[in-house]
CSV table of C-alpha atoms in Angstrom, one decimal:
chain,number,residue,atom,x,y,z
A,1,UNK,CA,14.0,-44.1,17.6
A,2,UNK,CA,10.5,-43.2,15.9
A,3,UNK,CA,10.5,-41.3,12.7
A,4,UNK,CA,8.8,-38.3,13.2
A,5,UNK,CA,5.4,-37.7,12.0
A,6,UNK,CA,5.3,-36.6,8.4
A,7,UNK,CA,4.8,-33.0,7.2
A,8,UNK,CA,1.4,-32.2,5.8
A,9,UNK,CA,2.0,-29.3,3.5
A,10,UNK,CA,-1.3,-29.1,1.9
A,11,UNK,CA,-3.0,-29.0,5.5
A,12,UNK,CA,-0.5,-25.8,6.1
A,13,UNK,CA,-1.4,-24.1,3.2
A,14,UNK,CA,-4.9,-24.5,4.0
A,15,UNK,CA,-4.3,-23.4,7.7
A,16,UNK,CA,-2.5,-20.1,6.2
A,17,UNK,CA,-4.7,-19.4,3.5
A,18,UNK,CA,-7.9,-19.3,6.3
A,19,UNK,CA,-6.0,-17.5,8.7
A,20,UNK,CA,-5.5,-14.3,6.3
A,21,UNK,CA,-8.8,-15.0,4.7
A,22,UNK,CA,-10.2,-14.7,8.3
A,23,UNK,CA,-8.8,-11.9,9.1
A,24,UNK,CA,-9.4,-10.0,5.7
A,25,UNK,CA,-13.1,-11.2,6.4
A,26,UNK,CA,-13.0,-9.5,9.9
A,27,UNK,CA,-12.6,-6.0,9.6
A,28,UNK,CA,-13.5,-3.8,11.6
A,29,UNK,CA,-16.0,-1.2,9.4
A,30,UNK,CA,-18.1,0.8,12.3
A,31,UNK,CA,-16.6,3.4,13.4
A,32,UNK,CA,-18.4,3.2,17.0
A,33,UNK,CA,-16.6,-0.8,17.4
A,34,UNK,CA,-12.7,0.9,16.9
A,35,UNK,CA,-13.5,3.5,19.1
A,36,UNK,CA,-14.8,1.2,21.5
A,37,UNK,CA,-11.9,-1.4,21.0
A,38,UNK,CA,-9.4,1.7,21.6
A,39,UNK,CA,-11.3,3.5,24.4
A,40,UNK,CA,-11.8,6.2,22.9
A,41,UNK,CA,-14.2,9.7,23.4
A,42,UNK,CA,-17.6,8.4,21.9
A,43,UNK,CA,-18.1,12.0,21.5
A,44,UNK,CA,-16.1,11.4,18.2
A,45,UNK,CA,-18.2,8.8,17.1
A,46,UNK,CA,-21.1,11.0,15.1
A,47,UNK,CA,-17.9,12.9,13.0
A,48,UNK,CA,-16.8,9.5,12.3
A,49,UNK,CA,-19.7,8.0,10.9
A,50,UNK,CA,-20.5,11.3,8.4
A,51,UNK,CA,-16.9,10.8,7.4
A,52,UNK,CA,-17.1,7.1,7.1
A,53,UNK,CA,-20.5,7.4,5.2
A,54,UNK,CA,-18.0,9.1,2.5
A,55,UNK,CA,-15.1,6.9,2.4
A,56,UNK,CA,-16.3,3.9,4.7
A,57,UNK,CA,-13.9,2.6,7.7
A,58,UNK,CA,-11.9,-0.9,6.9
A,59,UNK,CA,-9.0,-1.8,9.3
A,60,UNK,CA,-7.7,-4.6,10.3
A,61,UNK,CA,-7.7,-6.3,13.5
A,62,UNK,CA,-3.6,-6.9,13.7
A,63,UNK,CA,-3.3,-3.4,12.5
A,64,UNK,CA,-5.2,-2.5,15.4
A,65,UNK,CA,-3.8,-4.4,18.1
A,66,UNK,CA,-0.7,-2.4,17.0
A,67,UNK,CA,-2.4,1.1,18.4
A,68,UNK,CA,-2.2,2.6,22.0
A,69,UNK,CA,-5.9,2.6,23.6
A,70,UNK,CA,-6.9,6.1,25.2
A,71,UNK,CA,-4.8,7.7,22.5
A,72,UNK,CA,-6.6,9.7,20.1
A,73,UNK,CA,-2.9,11.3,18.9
A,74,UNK,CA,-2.2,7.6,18.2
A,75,UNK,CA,0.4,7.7,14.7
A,76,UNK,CA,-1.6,4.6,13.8
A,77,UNK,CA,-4.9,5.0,14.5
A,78,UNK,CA,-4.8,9.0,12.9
A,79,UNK,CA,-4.2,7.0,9.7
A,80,UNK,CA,-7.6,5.1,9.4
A,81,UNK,CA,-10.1,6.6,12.2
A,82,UNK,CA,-12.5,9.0,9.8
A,83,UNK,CA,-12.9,12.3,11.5
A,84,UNK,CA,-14.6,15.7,10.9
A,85,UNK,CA,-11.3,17.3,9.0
A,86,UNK,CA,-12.4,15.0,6.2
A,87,UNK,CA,-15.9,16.6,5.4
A,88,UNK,CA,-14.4,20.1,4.8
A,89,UNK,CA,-14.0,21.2,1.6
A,90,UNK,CA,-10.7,22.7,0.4
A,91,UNK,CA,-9.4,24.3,-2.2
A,92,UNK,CA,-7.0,23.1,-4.1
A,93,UNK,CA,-8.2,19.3,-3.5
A,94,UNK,CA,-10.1,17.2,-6.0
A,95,UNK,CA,-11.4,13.4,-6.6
A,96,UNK,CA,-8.8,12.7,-9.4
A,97,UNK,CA,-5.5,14.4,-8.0
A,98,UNK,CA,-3.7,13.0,-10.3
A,99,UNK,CA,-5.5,13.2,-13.0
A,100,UNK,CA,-5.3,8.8,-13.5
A,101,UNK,CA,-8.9,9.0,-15.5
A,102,UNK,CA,-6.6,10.6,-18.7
A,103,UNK,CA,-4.2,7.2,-18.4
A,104,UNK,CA,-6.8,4.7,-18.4
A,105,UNK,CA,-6.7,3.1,-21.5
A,106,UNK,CA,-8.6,-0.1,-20.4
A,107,UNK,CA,-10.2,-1.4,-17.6
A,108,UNK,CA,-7.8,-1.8,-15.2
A,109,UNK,CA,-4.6,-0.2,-17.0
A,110,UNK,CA,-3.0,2.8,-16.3
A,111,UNK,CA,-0.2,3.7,-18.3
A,112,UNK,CA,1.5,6.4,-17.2
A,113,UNK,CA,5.2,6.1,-17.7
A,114,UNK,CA,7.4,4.3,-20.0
A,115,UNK,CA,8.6,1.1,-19.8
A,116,UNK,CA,6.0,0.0,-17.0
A,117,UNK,CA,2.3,0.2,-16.7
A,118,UNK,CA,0.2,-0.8,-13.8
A,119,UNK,CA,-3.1,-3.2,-13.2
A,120,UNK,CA,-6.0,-2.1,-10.4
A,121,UNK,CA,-6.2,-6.0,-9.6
A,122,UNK,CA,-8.6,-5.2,-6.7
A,123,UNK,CA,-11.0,-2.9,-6.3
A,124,UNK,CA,-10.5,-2.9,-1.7
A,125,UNK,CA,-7.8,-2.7,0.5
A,126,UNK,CA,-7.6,-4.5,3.8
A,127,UNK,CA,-7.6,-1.1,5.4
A,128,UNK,CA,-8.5,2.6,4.4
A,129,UNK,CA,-5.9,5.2,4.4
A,130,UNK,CA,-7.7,8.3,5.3
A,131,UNK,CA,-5.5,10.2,2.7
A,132,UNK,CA,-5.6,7.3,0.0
A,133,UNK,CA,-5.7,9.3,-3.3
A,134,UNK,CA,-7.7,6.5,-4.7
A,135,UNK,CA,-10.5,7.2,-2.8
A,136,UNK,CA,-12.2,8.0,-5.4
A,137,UNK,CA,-10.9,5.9,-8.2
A,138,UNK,CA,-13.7,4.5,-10.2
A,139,UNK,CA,-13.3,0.7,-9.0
A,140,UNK,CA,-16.7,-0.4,-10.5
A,141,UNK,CA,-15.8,0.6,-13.9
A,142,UNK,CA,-12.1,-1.2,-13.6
A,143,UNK,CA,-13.8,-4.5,-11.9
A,144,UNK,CA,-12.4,-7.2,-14.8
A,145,UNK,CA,-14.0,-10.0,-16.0
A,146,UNK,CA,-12.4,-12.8,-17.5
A,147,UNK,CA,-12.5,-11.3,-21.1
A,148,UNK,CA,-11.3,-8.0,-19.6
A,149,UNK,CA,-8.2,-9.2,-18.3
A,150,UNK,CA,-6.9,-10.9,-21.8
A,151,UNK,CA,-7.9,-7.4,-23.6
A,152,UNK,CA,-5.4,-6.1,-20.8
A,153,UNK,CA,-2.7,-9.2,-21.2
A,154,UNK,CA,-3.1,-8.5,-25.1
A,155,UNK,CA,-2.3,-4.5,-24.6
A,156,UNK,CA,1.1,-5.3,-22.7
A,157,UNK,CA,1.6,-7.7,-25.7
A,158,UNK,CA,1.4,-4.9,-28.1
A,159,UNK,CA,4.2,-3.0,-26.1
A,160,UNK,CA,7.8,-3.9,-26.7
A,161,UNK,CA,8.7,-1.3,-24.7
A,162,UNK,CA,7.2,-2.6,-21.5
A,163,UNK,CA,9.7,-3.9,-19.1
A,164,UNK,CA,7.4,-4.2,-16.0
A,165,UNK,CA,3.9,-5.0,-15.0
A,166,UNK,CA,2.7,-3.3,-11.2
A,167,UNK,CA,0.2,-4.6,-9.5
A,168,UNK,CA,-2.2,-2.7,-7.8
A,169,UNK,CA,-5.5,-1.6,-6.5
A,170,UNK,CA,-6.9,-1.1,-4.0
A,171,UNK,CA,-4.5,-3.9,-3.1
A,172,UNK,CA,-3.5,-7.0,-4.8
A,173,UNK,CA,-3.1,-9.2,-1.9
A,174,UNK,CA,-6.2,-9.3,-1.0
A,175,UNK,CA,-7.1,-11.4,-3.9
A,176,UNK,CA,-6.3,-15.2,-3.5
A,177,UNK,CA,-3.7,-17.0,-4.9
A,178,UNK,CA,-5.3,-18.8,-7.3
A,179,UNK,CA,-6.2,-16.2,-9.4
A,180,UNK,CA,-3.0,-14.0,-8.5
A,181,UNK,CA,-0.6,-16.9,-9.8
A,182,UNK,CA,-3.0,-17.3,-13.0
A,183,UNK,CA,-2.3,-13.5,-13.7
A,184,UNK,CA,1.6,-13.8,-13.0
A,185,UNK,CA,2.1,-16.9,-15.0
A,186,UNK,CA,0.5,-15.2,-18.2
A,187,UNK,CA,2.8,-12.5,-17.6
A,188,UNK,CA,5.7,-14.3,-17.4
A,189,UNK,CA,4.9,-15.7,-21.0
A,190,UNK,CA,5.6,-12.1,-22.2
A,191,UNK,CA,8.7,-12.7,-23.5
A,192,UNK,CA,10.0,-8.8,-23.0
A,193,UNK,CA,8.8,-8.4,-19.4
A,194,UNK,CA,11.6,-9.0,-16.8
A,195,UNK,CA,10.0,-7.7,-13.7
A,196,UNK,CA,6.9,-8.0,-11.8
A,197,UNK,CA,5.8,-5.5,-8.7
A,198,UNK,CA,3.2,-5.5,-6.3
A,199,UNK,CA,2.3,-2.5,-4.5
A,200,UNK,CA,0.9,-3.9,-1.1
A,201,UNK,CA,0.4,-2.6,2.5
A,202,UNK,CA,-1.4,-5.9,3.3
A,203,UNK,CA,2.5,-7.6,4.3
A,204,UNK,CA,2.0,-4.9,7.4
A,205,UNK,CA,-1.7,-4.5,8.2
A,206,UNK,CA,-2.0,-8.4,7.8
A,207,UNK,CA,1.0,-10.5,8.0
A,208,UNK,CA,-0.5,-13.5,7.8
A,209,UNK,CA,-1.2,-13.5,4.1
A,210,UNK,CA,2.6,-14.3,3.3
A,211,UNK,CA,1.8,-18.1,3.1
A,212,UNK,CA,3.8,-20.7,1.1
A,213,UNK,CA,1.4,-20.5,-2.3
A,214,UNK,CA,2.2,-16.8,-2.2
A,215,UNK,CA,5.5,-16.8,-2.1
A,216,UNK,CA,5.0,-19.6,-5.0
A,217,UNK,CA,3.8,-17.7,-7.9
A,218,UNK,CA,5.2,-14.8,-6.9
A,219,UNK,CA,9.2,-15.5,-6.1
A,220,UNK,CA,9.4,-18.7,-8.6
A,221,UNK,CA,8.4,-16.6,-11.7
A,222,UNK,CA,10.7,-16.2,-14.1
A,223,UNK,CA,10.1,-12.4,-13.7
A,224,UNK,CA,12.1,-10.7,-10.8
A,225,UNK,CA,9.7,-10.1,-7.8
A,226,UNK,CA,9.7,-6.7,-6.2
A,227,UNK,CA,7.2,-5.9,-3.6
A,228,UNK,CA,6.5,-1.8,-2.5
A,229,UNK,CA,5.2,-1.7,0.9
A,230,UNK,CA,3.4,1.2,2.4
A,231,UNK,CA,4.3,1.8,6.0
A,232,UNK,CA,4.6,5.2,7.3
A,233,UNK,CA,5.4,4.7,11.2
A,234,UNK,CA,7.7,2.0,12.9
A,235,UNK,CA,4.8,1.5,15.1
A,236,UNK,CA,3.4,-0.5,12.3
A,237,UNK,CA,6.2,-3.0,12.3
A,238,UNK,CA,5.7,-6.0,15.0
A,239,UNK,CA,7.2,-9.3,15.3
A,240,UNK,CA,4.5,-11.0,12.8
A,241,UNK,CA,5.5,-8.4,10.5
A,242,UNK,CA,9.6,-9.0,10.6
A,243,UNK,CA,8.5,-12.8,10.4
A,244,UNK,CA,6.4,-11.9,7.0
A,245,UNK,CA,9.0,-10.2,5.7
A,246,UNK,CA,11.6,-12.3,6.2
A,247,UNK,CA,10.0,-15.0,4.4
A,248,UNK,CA,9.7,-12.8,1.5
A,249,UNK,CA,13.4,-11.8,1.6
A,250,UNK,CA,14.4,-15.7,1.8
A,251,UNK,CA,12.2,-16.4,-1.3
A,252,UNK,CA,14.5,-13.6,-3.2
A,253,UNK,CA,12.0,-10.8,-3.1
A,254,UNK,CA,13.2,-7.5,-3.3
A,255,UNK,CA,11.9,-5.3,-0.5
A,256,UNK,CA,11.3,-1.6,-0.7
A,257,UNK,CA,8.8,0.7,1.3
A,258,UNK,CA,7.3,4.2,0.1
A,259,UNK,CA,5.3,6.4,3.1
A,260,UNK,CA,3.5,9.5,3.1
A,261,UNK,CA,4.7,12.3,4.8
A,262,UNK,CA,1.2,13.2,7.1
A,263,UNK,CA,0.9,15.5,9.4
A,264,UNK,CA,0.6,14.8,13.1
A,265,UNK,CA,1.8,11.0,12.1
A,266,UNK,CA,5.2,10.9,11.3
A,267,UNK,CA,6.2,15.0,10.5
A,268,UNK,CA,8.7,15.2,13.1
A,269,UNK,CA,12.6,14.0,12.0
A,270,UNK,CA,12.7,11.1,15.0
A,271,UNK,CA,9.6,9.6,13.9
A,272,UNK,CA,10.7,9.4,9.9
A,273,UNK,CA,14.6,8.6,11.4
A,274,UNK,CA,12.8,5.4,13.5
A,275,UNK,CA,10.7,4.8,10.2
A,276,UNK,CA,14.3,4.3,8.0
A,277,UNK,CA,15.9,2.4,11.0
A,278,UNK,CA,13.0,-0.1,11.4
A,279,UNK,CA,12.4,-0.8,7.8
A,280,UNK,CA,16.2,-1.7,7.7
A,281,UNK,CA,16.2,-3.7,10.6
A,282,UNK,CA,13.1,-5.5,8.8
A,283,UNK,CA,14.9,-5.7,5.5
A,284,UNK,CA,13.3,-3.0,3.6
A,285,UNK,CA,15.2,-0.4,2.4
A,286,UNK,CA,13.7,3.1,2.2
A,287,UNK,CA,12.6,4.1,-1.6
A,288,UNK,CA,10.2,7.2,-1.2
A,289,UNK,CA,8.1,9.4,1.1
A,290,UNK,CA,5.4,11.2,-0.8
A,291,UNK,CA,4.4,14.3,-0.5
A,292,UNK,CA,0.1,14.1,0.4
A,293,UNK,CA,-1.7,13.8,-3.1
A,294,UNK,CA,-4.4,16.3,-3.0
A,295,UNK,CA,-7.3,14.5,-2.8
A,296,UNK,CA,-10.6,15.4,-1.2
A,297,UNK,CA,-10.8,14.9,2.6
A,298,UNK,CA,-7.0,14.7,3.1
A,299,UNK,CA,-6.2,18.1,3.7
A,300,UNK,CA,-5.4,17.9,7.3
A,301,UNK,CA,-2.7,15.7,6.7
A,302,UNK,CA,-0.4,18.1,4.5
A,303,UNK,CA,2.8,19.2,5.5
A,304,UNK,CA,4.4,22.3,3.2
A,305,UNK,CA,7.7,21.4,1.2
A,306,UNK,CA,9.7,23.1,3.4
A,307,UNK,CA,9.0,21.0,6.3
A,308,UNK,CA,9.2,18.2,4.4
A,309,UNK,CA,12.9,19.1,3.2
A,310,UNK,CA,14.2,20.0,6.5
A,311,UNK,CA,13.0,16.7,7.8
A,312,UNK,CA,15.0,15.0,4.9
A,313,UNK,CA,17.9,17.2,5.2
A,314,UNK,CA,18.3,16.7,8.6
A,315,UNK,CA,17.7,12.6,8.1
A,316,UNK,CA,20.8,12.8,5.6
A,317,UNK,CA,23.1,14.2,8.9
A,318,UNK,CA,22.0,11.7,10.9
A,319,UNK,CA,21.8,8.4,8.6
A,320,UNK,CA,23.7,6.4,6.0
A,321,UNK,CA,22.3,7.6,2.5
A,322,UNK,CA,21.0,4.1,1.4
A,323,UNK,CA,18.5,4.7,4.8
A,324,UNK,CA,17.4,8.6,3.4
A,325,UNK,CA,14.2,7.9,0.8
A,326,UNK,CA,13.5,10.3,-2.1
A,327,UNK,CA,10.9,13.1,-1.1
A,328,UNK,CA,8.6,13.2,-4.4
A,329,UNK,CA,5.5,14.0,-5.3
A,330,UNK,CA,3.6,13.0,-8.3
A,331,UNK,CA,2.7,15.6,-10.8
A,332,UNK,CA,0.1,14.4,-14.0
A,333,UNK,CA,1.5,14.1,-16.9
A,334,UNK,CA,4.9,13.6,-15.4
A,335,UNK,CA,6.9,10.8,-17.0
A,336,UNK,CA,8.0,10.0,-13.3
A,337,UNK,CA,7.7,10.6,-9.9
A,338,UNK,CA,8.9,14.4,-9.5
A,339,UNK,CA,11.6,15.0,-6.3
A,340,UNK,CA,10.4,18.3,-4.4
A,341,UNK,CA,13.1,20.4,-3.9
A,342,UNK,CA,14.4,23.7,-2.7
A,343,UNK,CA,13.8,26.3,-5.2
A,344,UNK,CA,10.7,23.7,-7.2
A,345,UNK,CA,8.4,23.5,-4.6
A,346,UNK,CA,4.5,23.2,-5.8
C-alpha cells in the first residue's frame, strides 16, 4: 500500500493566514455595495453615507452572508448598516462615555482597574459596531511604535500588582501573528503575570483567522489564554464559527462572550434566551450583556434598565444560572464593571 502523501504544514499556514488576510482586506466600506448585496431600499442609501462619513462602514463579507436580504429589521445587519438615528444629537451622549482619556497613562494603556490593565493593540476592527463606544477613541495618538510598546512592557513591569494583560483595540486579531506572538512572548517573561485576554469579535465576523500560528502563541504561552468574544445575536453563530471555536477550546482556551443589549436586535427575552443557548452549544459560556455606553450616535439602540432586568429576570426562569450573563454597565471611575439593578438604576 502507498504511504500517503506527506503533510505540508507550512503550505497550510500559509493558505490560512491568506484566507483571513483576504477577507480582512475585503470589506465591504460603501454603504450603497451592502445595500445592494442585501437588496435593500436605495432610498436609505443618502442617510447611510452622512452617517458613514462620521463613523465609516467596515463589515465583513462572512458576517454578511449571515444576514437575511430584503430585511431591513435584520438583527445583524441593524448592528453595522449606518443610518439617520446616528446623526442626531442627544443629550446625555458624549465622544468619551467612559471617560478612558483620564486612564491613559501611555500610548496604548488604559488602566483602569486593579490587578489588570488593557493594550489598544489595533487601532480597526474587521467590522464597525454602530454603538461601539470607541468610536471615537483617539486611535492615532495610541498607534505604537516599536519604542512605544517597550515604554508600555516596562510600565506592566513596574506593577507587581498586575495579574493580567487584555488585549484590545479596535481588535487585536486583526493584527498578524507575527507581531501578536512577539507581544505575548514578552509578556510571558513577566514573571507576576498569569493570564493573558483578548477581547475579539473577529472569531465571529471572520472565522477564518483561527489558523494553527494563532492558536500557537496564544494557547502555548505560559500565561492562561482567555478569549472575550462579542456576539450579540445567535444569528451570528454559523458552522465556520462552531469550527473556529472549537479549535480554540481544543487548544485550552477559555471561551467567554459579552453582548450588548440594543434595541430592535436582541431586546426581546427569546432572542437573548437563543443567544445563551447558542453560545453554549458553541462552547462559550455567557459572561456579560452591557448595558449601551452612551456614546454619540448610539442612542437608538438604548433599552431602559427595567427592560433590561425583566429580560434577565425572566432568562433566570427559563435557563440554568451558568447560561444567565451579568447585566452591567460601566460607570468611570468604577473599580469594575457595575451590575444594574433594581433599586440602582442610572
Amino acid at each position: 500500500m502507498a504511504n500517503p502523501p506527506a503533510v505540508d504544514c507550512e503550505l497550510i499556514g500559509i493558505r490560512e493566514a491568506r484566507r483571513w488576510q483576504d477577507e480582512l482586506s475585503d470589506l465591504v466600506t460603501d454603504p450603497e455595495e451592502l445595500i445592494q448585496l442585501l437588496q435593500l431600499d436605495p432610498a436609505q442609501l443618502p442617510w447611510a453615507q452622512r452617517a458613514s462619513d462620521k463613523f465609516a462602514l467596515r463589515v465583513s463579507r462572512p458576517f454578511i452572508r449571515r444576514m437575511r436580504k430584503a430585511d431591513p429589521n435584520d438583527p445583524l445587519l441593524l448592528q453595522v448598516l449606518p443610518g439617520a438615528a446616528e446623526l442626531e444629537v442627544v443629550p446625555g451622549f458624549s465622544a468619551d462615555p467612559l471617560q478612558e482619556a483620564e486612564a491613559n497613562p501611555l500610548p496604548g494603556v488604559v488602566h483602569k482597574y486593579h490587578g489588570r490593565l488593557l493594550f489598544i493593540t489595533a487601532g480597526q476592527c474587521a467590522v464597525n459596531c454602530r454603538y461601539c463606544f470607541r468610536r471615537e477613541f483617539p486611535y492615532g495618538d495610541n498607534h505604537l511604535n516599536r519604542q512605544q510598546w517597550f515604554a508600555a512592557l516596562d510600565y506592566v513591569r513596574a506593577r507587581s500588582e498586575l495579574r493580567e494583560v487584555i488585549l484590545s483595540g479596535g481588535d487585536p486579531l486583526v493584527l498578524n501573528d507575527r507581531q501578536l506572538g512577539w507581544l505575548a512572548g514578552e509578556l510571558a517573561q513577566i514573571p507576576h503575570l498569569n493570564k493573558l485576554r483578548i477581547h475579539s469579535r473577529v472569531p465571529i465576523v471572520a472565522p477564518s483567522r483561527i489558523t494553527d500560528e494563532m492558536l500557537s502563541w496564544f494557547s502555548h504561552s505560559r500565561l492562561k489564554p482567555v478569549l472575550v468574544l462579542h456576539c450579540n445575536h445567535a444569528n451570528e453563530i454559523d458552522s465556520e464559527v462552531r469550527a473556529g471555536l472549537a479549535r480554540l477550546r481544543g487548544a485550552g482556551v477559555t471561551l467567554l462572550n459579552q453582548s450588548v443589549l440594543l434595541r430592535g436586535v436582541n431586546d426581546n427575552i427569546s432572542a437573548m434566551e437563543n443567544l445563551s443557548e447558542a453560545l453554549f452549544d458553541a462552547g462559550v459560556l455567557p459572561y456579560y450583556v452591557h448595558q449601551l455606553d452612551k456614546v454619540n450616535g448610539a442612542a437608538h439602540f438604548e433599552v431602559c434598565d427595567e427592560e433590561a432586568l425583566a429580560i434577565i429576570e425572566e432568562l433566570r426562569h427559563r435557563l440554568p444560572g451558568y447560561l444567565v450573563p451579568k447585566l452591567v454597565r460601566e460607570v468611570p471611575g468604577a473599580f469594575s464593571k457595575s451590575p444594574v439593578e433594581s433599586g440602582n438604576n442610572k
